[in-house]
Coordinates of C-alpha atoms in Angstrom, one line a residue:
X1 CA 137.3 2.3 5.1
X2 CA 135.3 -0.7 6.4
X3 CA 132.1 -1.3 4.5
X4 CA 130.7 -4.3 6.4
X5 CA 131.4 -7.0 8.9
X6 CA 129.1 -10.0 8.6
X7 CA 128.9 -13.3 10.3
X8 CA 128.3 -16.1 7.8
X9 CA 126.6 -19.2 9.1
X10 CA 128.0 -22.5 7.8
X11 CA 128.5 -23.9 5.2
X12 CA 130.9 -21.4 3.7
X13 CA 130.5 -22.4 0.1
X14 CA 131.8 -20.3 -2.7
X15 CA 128.3 -19.6 -3.9
X16 CA 127.2 -18.4 -0.4
X17 CA 130.2 -16.1 0.0
X18 CA 129.7 -14.7 -3.5
X19 CA 126.0 -13.9 -2.8
X20 CA 127.0 -12.2 0.5
X21 CA 129.7 -10.1 -1.3
X22 CA 127.2 -9.2 -4.1
X23 CA 124.7 -8.0 -1.5
X24 CA 127.3 -5.8 0.3
X25 CA 128.6 -4.3 -3.0
X26 CA 125.0 -3.6 -4.2
X27 CA 124.1 -2.1 -0.8
X28 CA 126.9 0.4 -1.0
X29 CA 126.2 1.1 -4.7
X30 CA 129.7 -0.1 -5.8
X31 CA 128.7 -2.5 -8.6
X32 CA 130.6 -0.5 -11.2
X33 CA 133.5 0.5 -8.9
X34 CA 134.8 -2.8 -7.4
X35 CA 137.3 -4.5 -9.7
X36 CA 139.5 -6.4 -7.3
X37 CA 139.1 -8.1 -3.9
X38 CA 142.1 -9.2 -1.8
X39 CA 141.6 -12.4 0.2
X40 CA 143.4 -15.2 1.9
X41 CA 144.2 -18.3 0.0
X42 CA 141.1 -20.3 1.0
X43 CA 139.7 -22.3 -2.0
X44 CA 136.1 -21.2 -1.2
X45 CA 136.8 -17.5 -1.2
X46 CA 139.0 -17.7 -4.3
X47 CA 136.2 -19.6 -6.1
X48 CA 133.6 -17.0 -4.9
X49 CA 135.6 -14.2 -6.5
X50 CA 136.0 -16.2 -9.7
X51 CA 132.2 -16.6 -9.8
X52 CA 131.8 -12.8 -9.7
X53 CA 131.6 -10.8 -13.0
X54 CA 134.5 -8.5 -13.8
X55 CA 136.2 -8.8 -10.4
X56 CA 139.7 -10.1 -9.9
X57 CA 140.9 -11.9 -6.8
X58 CA 144.4 -11.1 -5.4
X59 CA 146.0 -13.2 -2.6
X60 CA 147.0 -11.2 0.5
X61 CA 150.8 -10.9 0.4
X62 CA 151.2 -11.1 4.2
X63 CA 149.1 -14.3 4.3
X64 CA 151.0 -15.9 1.5
X65 CA 154.3 -15.0 3.1
X66 CA 153.2 -16.5 6.4
X67 CA 152.1 -19.7 4.7
X68 CA 155.5 -20.0 3.0
X69 CA 157.5 -19.3 6.1
X70 CA 155.4 -21.9 8.1
X71 CA 155.9 -24.5 5.3
X72 CA 159.7 -24.0 5.3
X73 CA 159.9 -24.0 9.1
X74 CA 158.3 -27.4 9.0
X75 CA 161.0 -28.6 6.7
X76 CA 163.8 -27.5 9.0
X77 CA 162.2 -28.5 12.3
X78 CA 164.3 -31.6 12.7
X79 CA 167.4 -29.7 12.0
X80 CA 166.6 -27.1 14.6
X81 CA 165.8 -29.8 17.1
X82 CA 169.1 -31.5 16.6
X83 CA 171.0 -28.2 16.7
X84 CA 169.3 -27.3 20.1
X85 CA 170.2 -30.7 21.4
X86 CA 173.9 -30.1 20.4
X87 CA 173.8 -26.7 22.0
X88 CA 172.4 -28.2 25.2
X89 CA 175.1 -30.8 25.2
X90 CA 177.8 -28.1 25.5
X91 CA 175.8 -25.7 27.7
X92 CA 175.1 -28.4 30.3
X93 CA 178.6 -29.7 30.5
X94 CA 181.4 -27.4 31.6
X95 CA 183.9 -30.1 30.6
X96 CA 182.6 -30.2 27.0
X97 CA 182.4 -26.4 26.8
X98 CA 186.1 -26.3 27.8
X99 CA 186.9 -28.9 25.1
X100 CA 185.1 -26.8 22.5
X101 CA 187.1 -23.7 23.6
X102 CA 190.4 -25.7 23.5
X103 CA 189.5 -27.0 20.0
X104 CA 189.0 -23.4 18.8
X105 CA 192.3 -22.3 20.3
X106 CA 194.1 -25.3 18.7
X107 CA 192.7 -24.2 15.3
X108 CA 194.1 -20.7 16.0
X109 CA 190.7 -18.9 15.7
X110 CA 191.2 -15.2 16.1
X111 CA 188.2 -15.1 18.4
X112 CA 186.9 -17.8 20.7
X113 CA 183.1 -18.2 20.1
X114 CA 180.7 -18.9 22.8
X115 CA 177.6 -21.0 22.5
X116 CA 174.4 -19.0 21.8
X117 CA 171.2 -20.5 23.2
X118 CA 167.7 -20.2 21.7
X119 CA 165.4 -17.9 23.8
X120 CA 161.8 -18.2 22.8
X121 CA 161.0 -14.6 23.7
X122 CA 163.6 -13.3 21.3
X123 CA 162.4 -13.6 17.7
X124 CA 165.9 -13.9 16.2
X125 CA 167.5 -16.2 18.8
X126 CA 166.9 -19.4 16.7
X127 CA 168.7 -17.6 13.8
X128 CA 171.6 -16.6 16.0
X129 CA 171.9 -19.9 17.7

């Protein structure tokens, strides 16, 4: 259940967030019942929870996973860009596509593979390409 939505004017200091959370918890008579608050990984919100008595802060798993994925995607951005350029090289040149097919046949592949292109509207197309 949703207890409160509240706009907090700047600055969003840990102390200010803590005081706001304390008011909400007190308003609902939950002082003895709240023992954990799940938040994003912002330094100010994490510190706000640390300042509260007998309350533990847990990081949101979905938010943490998203941050990890975005960090790793940044690491492979250059690789993805180069791979897309290589795919484009073959897709835009029938002659090079034919050479790729011939090379596969020469290596006696049991199946001739086609170039798969990245389609932004398909979430797994970068993976498949």
